[in-house]
mmCIF file of C-alpha atoms and ligand atoms in Angstrom:
data_model
loop_
_atom_site.group_PDB
_atom_site.id
_atom_site.type_symbol
_atom_site.label_atom_id
_atom_site.label_comp_id
_atom_site.label_asym_id
_atom_site.label_seq_id
_atom_site.Cartn_x
_atom_site.Cartn_y
_atom_site.Cartn_z
ATOM 1 C CA UNK R 7 183.657 9.885 17.731
ATOM 2 C CA UNK R 8 180.282 11.585 17.595
ATOM 3 C CA UNK R 9 178.921 11.395 14.054
ATOM 4 C CA UNK R 10 177.254 14.389 12.492
ATOM 5 C CA UNK R 11 174.195 14.781 10.262
ATOM 6 C CA UNK R 12 173.218 18.246 9.076
ATOM 7 C CA UNK R 13 170.159 19.895 7.573
ATOM 8 C CA UNK R 14 171.288 22.358 4.930
ATOM 9 C CA UNK R 15 168.731 25.016 3.975
ATOM 10 C CA UNK R 16 167.993 28.707 4.094
ATOM 11 C CA UNK R 17 166.364 29.371 6.495
ATOM 12 C CA UNK R 18 166.402 26.324 8.789
ATOM 13 C CA UNK R 19 165.636 27.958 12.119
ATOM 14 C CA UNK R 20 162.358 26.240 13.017
ATOM 15 C CA UNK R 21 163.005 22.722 11.820
ATOM 16 C CA UNK R 22 160.692 19.864 12.722
ATOM 17 C CA UNK R 23 163.281 17.500 11.243
ATOM 18 C CA UNK R 24 165.715 18.419 14.018
ATOM 19 C CA UNK R 25 163.318 17.250 16.725
ATOM 20 C CA UNK R 26 162.420 14.048 14.888
ATOM 21 C CA UNK R 27 165.938 12.958 13.891
ATOM 22 C CA UNK R 28 167.539 13.863 17.221
ATOM 23 C CA UNK R 29 164.931 11.805 19.097
ATOM 24 C CA UNK R 30 165.560 8.813 16.822
ATOM 25 C CA UNK R 31 169.344 8.927 17.386
ATOM 26 C CA UNK R 32 168.851 9.174 21.161
ATOM 27 C CA UNK R 33 166.341 6.323 21.217
ATOM 28 C CA UNK R 34 168.617 4.014 19.199
ATOM 29 C CA UNK R 35 171.655 4.900 21.350
ATOM 30 C CA UNK R 36 173.525 6.186 18.291
ATOM 31 C CA UNK R 37 176.176 8.774 19.105
ATOM 32 C CA UNK R 38 175.170 11.305 16.468
ATOM 33 C CA UNK R 39 174.021 14.895 16.335
ATOM 34 C CA UNK R 40 171.581 16.561 13.921
ATOM 35 C CA UNK R 41 172.691 20.120 13.231
ATOM 36 C CA UNK R 42 170.908 22.915 11.403
ATOM 37 C CA UNK R 43 173.092 24.661 8.848
ATOM 38 C CA UNK R 44 171.646 27.847 7.449
ATOM 39 C CA UNK R 45 173.563 28.327 4.195
ATOM 40 C CA UNK R 46 172.858 30.771 1.408
ATOM 41 C CA UNK R 47 173.127 29.448 -2.158
ATOM 42 C CA UNK R 48 176.601 30.916 -2.494
ATOM 43 C CA UNK R 49 177.815 28.961 0.553
ATOM 44 C CA UNK R 50 176.271 25.662 -0.561
ATOM 45 C CA UNK R 51 179.288 24.199 -2.389
ATOM 46 C CA UNK R 52 181.545 24.644 0.671
ATOM 47 C CA UNK R 53 178.937 23.023 2.914
ATOM 48 C CA UNK R 54 178.637 20.035 0.571
ATOM 49 C CA UNK R 55 182.449 19.704 0.367
ATOM 50 C CA UNK R 56 182.646 19.599 4.170
ATOM 51 C CA UNK R 57 180.342 16.566 4.239
ATOM 52 C CA UNK R 58 183.082 14.505 2.587
ATOM 53 C CA UNK R 59 185.146 14.508 5.798
ATOM 54 C CA UNK R 60 184.986 11.470 8.073
ATOM 55 C CA UNK R 61 182.798 12.705 10.893
ATOM 56 C CA UNK R 62 179.661 13.115 8.737
ATOM 57 C CA UNK R 63 177.053 10.375 8.226
ATOM 58 C CA UNK R 64 175.193 12.496 5.700
ATOM 59 C CA UNK R 65 172.695 15.316 5.386
ATOM 60 C CA UNK R 66 169.211 16.505 4.651
ATOM 61 C CA UNK R 67 168.776 19.255 2.100
ATOM 62 C CA UNK R 68 165.836 21.621 2.047
ATOM 63 C CA UNK R 69 164.515 24.830 0.490
ATOM 64 C CA UNK R 70 166.030 26.427 -1.536
ATOM 65 C CA UNK R 71 168.783 23.910 -2.309
ATOM 66 C CA UNK R 72 167.071 20.631 -3.280
ATOM 67 C CA UNK R 73 167.576 21.135 -7.013
ATOM 68 C CA UNK R 74 170.841 23.079 -6.826
ATOM 69 C CA UNK R 75 172.593 20.277 -4.960
ATOM 70 C CA UNK R 76 172.006 17.690 -7.723
ATOM 71 C CA UNK R 77 175.239 18.354 -9.677
ATOM 72 C CA UNK R 78 177.258 18.554 -6.453
ATOM 73 C CA UNK R 79 176.909 14.890 -5.436
ATOM 74 C CA UNK R 80 178.729 11.958 -7.050
ATOM 75 C CA UNK R 81 175.764 9.675 -7.668
ATOM 76 C CA UNK R 82 171.976 9.974 -7.730
ATOM 77 C CA UNK R 83 169.441 7.288 -6.874
ATOM 78 C CA UNK R 84 166.646 6.603 -9.357
ATOM 79 C CA UNK R 85 164.235 8.809 -7.387
ATOM 80 C CA UNK R 86 166.645 11.731 -7.123
ATOM 81 C CA UNK R 87 167.484 11.454 -10.811
ATOM 82 C CA UNK R 88 163.819 11.206 -11.828
ATOM 83 C CA UNK R 89 162.732 14.214 -9.749
ATOM 84 C CA UNK R 90 165.858 16.295 -10.298
ATOM 85 C CA UNK R 91 165.810 17.012 -6.554
ATOM 86 C CA UNK R 92 167.816 15.720 -3.577
ATOM 87 C CA UNK R 93 166.579 15.917 0.019
ATOM 88 C CA UNK R 94 168.949 13.369 1.588
ATOM 89 C CA UNK R 95 172.679 12.719 1.167
ATOM 90 C CA UNK R 96 174.496 9.574 2.268
ATOM 91 C CA UNK R 97 178.186 8.659 2.056
ATOM 92 C CA UNK R 98 180.028 5.892 0.255
ATOM 93 C CA UNK R 99 183.514 6.524 1.636
ATOM 94 C CA UNK R 100 184.216 10.103 0.586
ATOM 95 C CA UNK R 101 181.657 9.952 -2.201
ATOM 96 C CA UNK R 102 178.229 11.554 -1.781
ATOM 97 C CA UNK R 103 174.988 9.885 -2.887
ATOM 98 C CA UNK R 104 171.845 11.984 -3.479
ATOM 99 C CA UNK R 105 168.440 10.497 -2.578
ATOM 100 C CA UNK R 106 164.879 11.803 -2.653
ATOM 101 C CA UNK R 107 162.947 10.380 0.298
ATOM 102 C CA UNK R 108 160.027 12.777 -0.320
ATOM 103 C CA UNK R 109 158.939 10.257 -2.969
ATOM 104 C CA UNK R 110 158.411 7.280 -0.634
ATOM 105 C CA UNK R 111 157.119 9.683 2.050
ATOM 106 C CA UNK R 112 154.368 10.933 -0.259
ATOM 107 C CA UNK R 113 153.507 7.380 -1.330
ATOM 108 C CA UNK R 114 152.858 6.335 2.290
ATOM 109 C CA UNK R 115 150.642 9.420 2.775
ATOM 110 C CA UNK R 116 148.680 8.752 -0.423
ATOM 111 C CA UNK R 117 148.150 5.086 0.434
ATOM 112 C CA UNK R 118 146.903 6.028 3.902
ATOM 113 C CA UNK R 119 144.443 8.561 2.470
ATOM 114 C CA UNK R 120 143.108 6.235 -0.237
ATOM 115 C CA UNK R 121 142.739 3.417 2.301
ATOM 116 C CA UNK R 122 140.766 0.465 0.974
ATOM 117 C CA UNK R 123 139.307 2.323 -1.986
ATOM 118 C CA UNK R 124 140.574 1.612 -5.471
ATOM 119 C CA UNK R 125 143.593 3.802 -6.253
ATOM 120 C CA UNK R 126 142.259 6.777 -8.262
ATOM 121 C CA UNK R 127 143.747 7.583 -11.675
ATOM 122 C CA UNK R 128 143.259 11.369 -11.959
ATOM 123 C CA UNK R 129 144.978 14.041 -9.872
ATOM 124 C CA UNK R 130 145.443 17.793 -9.651
ATOM 125 C CA UNK R 131 148.712 19.092 -8.243
ATOM 126 C CA UNK R 132 148.922 22.719 -7.117
ATOM 127 C CA UNK R 133 152.533 23.917 -7.243
ATOM 128 C CA UNK R 134 155.595 23.095 -9.319
ATOM 129 C CA UNK R 135 158.540 23.241 -6.901
ATOM 130 C CA UNK R 136 160.668 20.435 -5.459
ATOM 131 C CA UNK R 137 157.763 19.015 -3.421
ATOM 132 C CA UNK R 138 155.516 18.931 -6.494
ATOM 133 C CA UNK R 139 158.176 17.021 -8.436
ATOM 134 C CA UNK R 140 158.257 14.302 -5.775
ATOM 135 C CA UNK R 141 154.439 14.167 -5.827
ATOM 136 C CA UNK R 142 154.216 13.934 -9.628
ATOM 137 C CA UNK R 143 156.904 11.241 -9.808
ATOM 138 C CA UNK R 144 155.110 9.232 -7.149
ATOM 139 C CA UNK R 145 151.724 9.586 -8.919
ATOM 140 C CA UNK R 146 153.176 8.604 -12.311
ATOM 141 C CA UNK R 147 154.814 5.554 -10.750
ATOM 142 C CA UNK R 148 151.542 4.700 -9.024
ATOM 143 C CA UNK R 149 149.814 4.396 -12.417
ATOM 144 C CA UNK R 150 147.830 7.657 -12.515
ATOM 145 C CA UNK R 151 146.568 8.287 -16.048
ATOM 146 C CA UNK R 152 145.918 12.037 -15.901
ATOM 147 C CA UNK R 153 147.726 14.648 -13.799
ATOM 148 C CA UNK R 154 147.162 18.382 -14.191
ATOM 149 C CA UNK R 155 149.699 20.757 -12.632
ATOM 150 C CA UNK R 156 148.649 24.324 -11.814
ATOM 151 C CA UNK R 157 151.237 26.883 -10.814
ATOM 152 C CA UNK R 158 151.304 30.650 -10.273
ATOM 153 C CA UNK R 159 154.199 30.939 -12.709
ATOM 154 C CA UNK R 160 153.033 28.744 -15.568
ATOM 155 C CA UNK R 161 156.523 28.359 -17.039
ATOM 156 C CA UNK R 162 157.631 26.452 -13.932
ATOM 157 C CA UNK R 163 154.734 23.984 -14.315
ATOM 158 C CA UNK R 164 155.665 23.634 -17.984
ATOM 159 C CA UNK R 165 159.283 22.829 -17.097
ATOM 160 C CA UNK R 166 158.053 20.235 -14.631
ATOM 161 C CA UNK R 167 155.967 18.592 -17.358
ATOM 162 C CA UNK R 168 158.933 18.692 -19.720
ATOM 163 C CA UNK R 169 161.165 17.157 -17.075
ATOM 164 C CA UNK R 170 158.829 14.136 -16.863
ATOM 165 C CA UNK R 171 158.128 13.917 -20.593
ATOM 166 C CA UNK R 172 159.828 10.551 -20.916
ATOM 167 C CA UNK R 173 158.671 8.814 -17.741
ATOM 168 C CA UNK R 174 155.118 10.139 -18.212
ATOM 169 C CA UNK R 175 154.934 9.519 -21.982
ATOM 170 C CA UNK R 176 152.305 6.785 -21.517
ATOM 171 C CA UNK R 177 149.862 9.060 -19.669
ATOM 172 C CA UNK R 178 148.507 12.619 -19.755
ATOM 173 C CA UNK R 179 150.592 15.090 -17.733
ATOM 174 C CA UNK R 180 149.621 18.720 -18.389
ATOM 175 C CA UNK R 181 150.520 22.175 -17.116
ATOM 176 C CA UNK R 182 147.617 24.631 -16.940
ATOM 177 C CA UNK R 183 147.401 28.323 -16.083
ATOM 178 C CA UNK R 184 146.245 29.196 -12.584
ATOM 179 C CA UNK R 185 142.665 30.366 -13.260
ATOM 180 C CA UNK R 186 139.938 29.579 -10.773
ATOM 181 C CA UNK R 187 137.461 28.598 -13.504
ATOM 182 C CA UNK R 188 139.946 26.138 -15.061
ATOM 183 C CA UNK R 189 140.802 24.642 -11.661
ATOM 184 C CA UNK R 190 137.064 24.269 -10.929
ATOM 185 C CA UNK R 191 136.343 22.493 -14.199
ATOM 186 C CA UNK R 192 139.354 20.177 -13.722
ATOM 187 C CA UNK R 193 138.309 19.412 -10.142
ATOM 188 C CA UNK R 194 134.988 18.089 -11.432
ATOM 189 C CA UNK R 195 136.917 15.342 -13.301
ATOM 190 C CA UNK R 196 139.389 14.584 -10.507
ATOM 191 C CA UNK R 197 139.502 12.513 -7.350
ATOM 192 C CA UNK R 198 142.875 13.485 -5.826
ATOM 193 C CA UNK R 199 143.896 17.080 -5.054
ATOM 194 C CA UNK R 200 147.408 17.782 -3.735
ATOM 195 C CA UNK R 201 148.575 21.159 -2.453
ATOM 196 C CA UNK R 202 152.335 21.336 -3.050
ATOM 197 C CA UNK R 203 152.492 25.134 -2.827
ATOM 198 C CA UNK R 204 153.488 26.902 0.349
ATOM 199 C CA UNK R 205 150.170 28.801 0.388
ATOM 200 C CA UNK R 206 148.738 28.277 3.857
ATOM 201 C CA UNK R 207 152.103 27.715 5.561
ATOM 202 C CA UNK R 208 152.425 31.146 7.129
ATOM 203 C CA UNK R 209 148.951 32.638 6.701
ATOM 204 C CA UNK R 210 145.477 31.201 7.107
ATOM 205 C CA UNK R 211 144.691 31.347 3.394
ATOM 206 C CA UNK R 212 143.769 28.683 0.855
ATOM 207 C CA UNK R 213 145.090 28.336 -2.690
ATOM 208 C CA UNK R 214 141.525 27.797 -3.977
ATOM 209 C CA UNK R 215 138.042 28.827 -2.828
ATOM 210 C CA UNK R 216 136.258 26.361 -0.544
ATOM 211 C CA UNK R 217 133.073 26.497 -2.681
ATOM 212 C CA UNK R 218 134.663 24.511 -5.505
ATOM 213 C CA UNK R 219 135.599 21.549 -3.286
ATOM 214 C CA UNK R 220 133.358 18.477 -3.495
ATOM 215 C CA UNK R 221 132.649 15.609 -1.033
ATOM 216 C CA UNK R 222 134.182 12.835 -3.136
ATOM 217 C CA UNK R 223 137.648 14.443 -3.223
ATOM 218 C CA UNK R 224 140.747 13.117 -1.451
ATOM 219 C CA UNK R 225 142.733 16.213 -0.458
ATOM 220 C CA UNK R 226 146.370 16.030 0.621
ATOM 221 C CA UNK R 227 148.221 19.149 1.750
ATOM 222 C CA UNK R 228 152.020 18.847 2.026
ATOM 223 C CA UNK R 229 151.979 21.505 4.748
ATOM 224 C CA UNK R 230 152.224 20.017 8.227
ATOM 225 C CA UNK R 231 149.119 21.556 9.801
ATOM 226 C CA UNK R 232 145.364 21.814 9.368
ATOM 227 C CA UNK R 233 145.468 24.440 6.657
ATOM 228 C CA UNK R 234 142.519 26.492 5.498
ATOM 229 C CA UNK R 235 142.373 24.257 2.404
ATOM 230 C CA UNK R 236 142.064 21.136 4.561
ATOM 231 C CA UNK R 237 139.435 22.696 6.820
ATOM 232 C CA UNK R 238 137.399 23.811 3.790
ATOM 233 C CA UNK R 239 137.741 20.366 2.221
ATOM 234 C CA UNK R 240 136.620 18.657 5.434
ATOM 235 C CA UNK R 241 133.605 20.999 5.608
ATOM 236 C CA UNK R 242 132.742 20.011 2.028
ATOM 237 C CA UNK R 243 132.777 16.354 3.143
ATOM 238 C CA UNK R 244 136.083 15.406 1.469
ATOM 239 C CA UNK R 245 138.699 13.094 3.009
ATOM 240 C CA UNK R 246 141.827 14.994 4.065
ATOM 241 C CA UNK R 247 145.429 14.474 5.116
ATOM 242 C CA UNK R 248 148.044 17.019 6.199
ATOM 243 C CA UNK R 249 151.789 16.771 5.475
ATOM 244 C CA UNK R 250 152.562 14.945 8.744
ATOM 245 C CA UNK R 251 152.598 11.427 7.330
ATOM 246 C CA UNK R 252 154.845 12.445 4.433
ATOM 247 C CA UNK R 253 157.168 14.373 6.740
ATOM 248 C CA UNK R 254 157.474 11.444 9.143
ATOM 249 C CA UNK R 255 158.128 8.876 6.431
ATOM 250 C CA UNK R 256 160.578 10.952 4.399
ATOM 251 C CA UNK R 257 162.489 11.503 7.658
ATOM 252 C CA UNK R 258 162.323 7.839 8.640
ATOM 253 C CA UNK R 259 163.606 6.776 5.207
ATOM 254 C CA UNK R 260 166.520 9.219 5.522
ATOM 255 C CA UNK R 261 167.354 8.010 9.042
ATOM 256 C CA UNK R 262 167.416 4.390 7.849
ATOM 257 C CA UNK R 263 169.741 5.339 4.988
ATOM 258 C CA UNK R 264 172.219 6.988 7.400
ATOM 259 C CA UNK R 265 172.124 4.278 10.052
ATOM 260 C CA UNK R 266 171.269 1.053 8.196
ATOM 261 C CA UNK R 267 168.575 0.409 10.833
ATOM 262 C CA UNK R 268 164.758 0.470 10.832
ATOM 263 C CA UNK R 269 163.625 3.890 11.977
ATOM 264 C CA UNK R 270 161.821 4.159 15.350
ATOM 265 C CA UNK R 271 158.632 5.544 13.803
ATOM 266 C CA UNK R 272 156.696 5.956 17.039
ATOM 267 C CA UNK R 273 159.519 7.883 18.686
ATOM 268 C CA UNK R 274 159.866 10.135 15.651
ATOM 269 C CA UNK R 275 156.106 10.698 15.472
ATOM 270 C CA UNK R 276 155.988 11.615 19.174
ATOM 271 C CA UNK R 277 158.882 14.075 18.706
ATOM 272 C CA UNK R 278 157.081 15.679 15.761
ATOM 273 C CA UNK R 279 153.893 16.025 17.749
ATOM 274 C CA UNK R 280 155.732 17.562 20.670
ATOM 275 C CA UNK R 281 157.448 20.066 18.382
ATOM 276 C CA UNK R 282 154.108 20.857 16.736
ATOM 277 C CA UNK R 283 152.471 21.368 20.124
ATOM 278 C CA UNK R 284 155.131 24.010 20.731
ATOM 279 C CA UNK R 285 154.092 25.744 17.545
ATOM 280 C CA UNK R 286 156.639 24.626 14.943
ATOM 281 C CA UNK R 287 154.732 24.073 11.724
ATOM 282 C CA UNK R 288 157.196 24.224 8.859
ATOM 283 C CA UNK R 289 157.823 20.867 7.224
ATOM 284 C CA UNK R 290 161.533 21.378 7.388
ATOM 285 C CA UNK R 291 163.029 24.769 7.948
ATOM 286 C CA UNK R 292 161.482 26.952 5.331
ATOM 287 C CA UNK R 293 159.553 30.041 6.305
ATOM 288 C CA UNK R 294 159.145 28.593 9.792
ATOM 289 C CA UNK R 295 156.107 29.783 11.650
ATOM 290 C CA UNK R 296 155.643 30.067 15.339
ATOM 291 C CA UNK R 297 151.993 30.107 16.302
ATOM 292 C CA UNK R 298 151.186 33.006 18.608
ATOM 293 C CA UNK R 299 150.395 30.636 21.469
ATOM 294 C CA UNK R 300 153.816 29.045 21.387
ATOM 295 C CA UNK R 301 156.526 31.558 21.918
ATOM 296 C CA UNK R 302 158.653 28.926 23.597
ATOM 297 C CA UNK R 303 159.098 26.996 20.361
ATOM 298 C CA UNK R 304 162.341 28.635 19.460
ATOM 299 C CA UNK R 305 163.961 27.366 22.677
HETATM 300 P P1 NAP P 410 159.353 25.425 -3.517
HETATM 301 O O1 NAP P 410 160.218 24.618 -4.432
HETATM 302 O O2 NAP P 410 159.858 26.717 -2.995
HETATM 303 O O3 NAP P 410 157.956 25.698 -4.287
HETATM 304 C C1 NAP P 410 156.976 26.536 -3.722
HETATM 305 C C2 NAP P 410 155.693 26.433 -4.532
HETATM 306 O O4 NAP P 410 154.694 27.247 -3.920
HETATM 307 C C3 NAP P 410 155.832 26.941 -5.976
HETATM 308 O O5 NAP P 410 154.979 26.190 -6.806
HETATM 309 C C4 NAP P 410 155.360 28.398 -5.861
HETATM 310 O O6 NAP P 410 154.849 28.924 -7.061
HETATM 311 C C5 NAP P 410 154.219 28.224 -4.871
HETATM 312 N N1 NAP P 410 153.898 29.462 -4.169
HETATM 313 C C6 NAP P 410 154.567 29.997 -3.123
HETATM 314 N N2 NAP P 410 153.956 31.137 -2.718
HETATM 315 C C7 NAP P 410 152.897 31.322 -3.545
HETATM 316 C C8 NAP P 410 151.873 32.309 -3.634
HETATM 317 N N3 NAP P 410 151.828 33.338 -2.787
HETATM 318 N N4 NAP P 410 150.924 32.171 -4.585
HETATM 319 C C9 NAP P 410 150.950 31.124 -5.445
HETATM 320 N N5 NAP P 410 151.905 30.149 -5.404
HETATM 321 C C10 NAP P 410 152.857 30.253 -4.465
HETATM 322 O O7 NAP P 410 158.918 24.582 -2.254
HETATM 323 P P2 NAP P 410 158.679 22.996 -2.104
HETATM 324 O O8 NAP P 410 159.905 22.335 -1.604
HETATM 325 O O9 NAP P 410 158.071 22.476 -3.348
HETATM 326 O O10 NAP P 410 157.624 22.995 -0.902
HETATM 327 C C11 NAP P 410 156.285 23.417 -1.107
HETATM 328 C C12 NAP P 410 155.479 23.133 0.158
HETATM 329 O O11 NAP P 410 155.467 21.727 0.403
HETATM 330 C C13 NAP P 410 156.080 23.799 1.405
HETATM 331 O O12 NAP P 410 155.033 24.292 2.190
HETATM 332 C C14 NAP P 410 156.763 22.652 2.113
HETATM 333 O O13 NAP P 410 156.722 22.830 3.499
HETATM 334 C C15 NAP P 410 155.901 21.469 1.728
HETATM 335 N N6 NAP P 410 156.663 20.196 1.755
HETATM 336 C C16 NAP P 410 156.304 19.287 2.678
HETATM 337 C C17 NAP P 410 156.956 18.069 2.734
HETATM 338 C C18 NAP P 410 156.544 17.069 3.765
HETATM 339 O O14 NAP P 410 157.320 16.169 4.048
HETATM 340 N N7 NAP P 410 155.364 17.169 4.310
HETATM 341 C C19 NAP P 410 157.985 17.768 1.832
HETATM 342 C C20 NAP P 410 158.319 18.743 0.862
HETATM 343 C C21 NAP P 410 157.637 19.950 0.833
HETATM 344 P P3 NAP P 410 155.830 29.718 -8.084
HETATM 345 O O15 NAP P 410 156.649 28.656 -8.768
HETATM 346 O O16 NAP P 410 154.883 30.394 -9.009
HETATM 347 O O17 NAP P 410 156.660 30.646 -7.252
#
């Protein structure tokens, strides 16, 4: 019987995950499909209940459901519990287990960007959504000593800080209001800058002005393309990384959880690149963008 894995989100139309996961199943000769389920919040509980039937291996969960799905699974892994967000579901019989593979995905991306340098200890995180939670958890676990979270709606950054109050009790984790002058003065004390907002996903805009970026920064954008922020940072002489490495490794970790096998990273990477060359740029399904040159991407 063909096994099924689904991506549950709203919207999910232009998913890069579909290309990557489908290619991995084909390559490994596993009889499984990866389906895109566009479900509104009100339809989420029914979708999760359906996963309990025998033909499902599991699921990915994306915007806007990563936090909402937490109480709907039977068990959470340490990473899902710590972040309060689930992006992958596996099965134990009829029971559902919630994982967060964005955490190991971000860690691989950070390690690659830092390279042989000493791991920095100070970071700025822009954004306070599900992606930012995975980033902050990963940075805390990595031993960062100071993390400042800026968000448009300050209360959301404050809830994030509160959420981590126990695990981050040994270090300084602060929420600050989104003012350019405050971001600039914090940047002067910081080595790592992470964009975990969706600013730059659909429009060629940057969350912060290029003039305040400095050459010694390491800048990681979770968005899977060369955003304005990354281009400005590269012009300032900073080292940069887009969301591709994180996307690949969160997907590979999920695939391994469903199949019990090592993920075919090269195959998945090639599938991502092919999808990107057709213009799909959204990390998963959210706010999917088709570049003007790539009308065929929806095919
Ligand atoms: P989310 O929970 O919806 O959070 C979105 C964040 O962006 C919030 O902090 C929101 O601020 C901010 N934001 C959105 N529009 C804004 C605007 N116009 N001005 C200022 N702030 C704005 O989404 P998420 O899951 O955290 O994802 C965030 C980004 O990370 C997305 O682009 C996603 O593609 C990417 N991502 C990539 C990967 C990967 O594997 N590479 C994994 C996860 C996420 P407010 O709270 O003030 O609304």
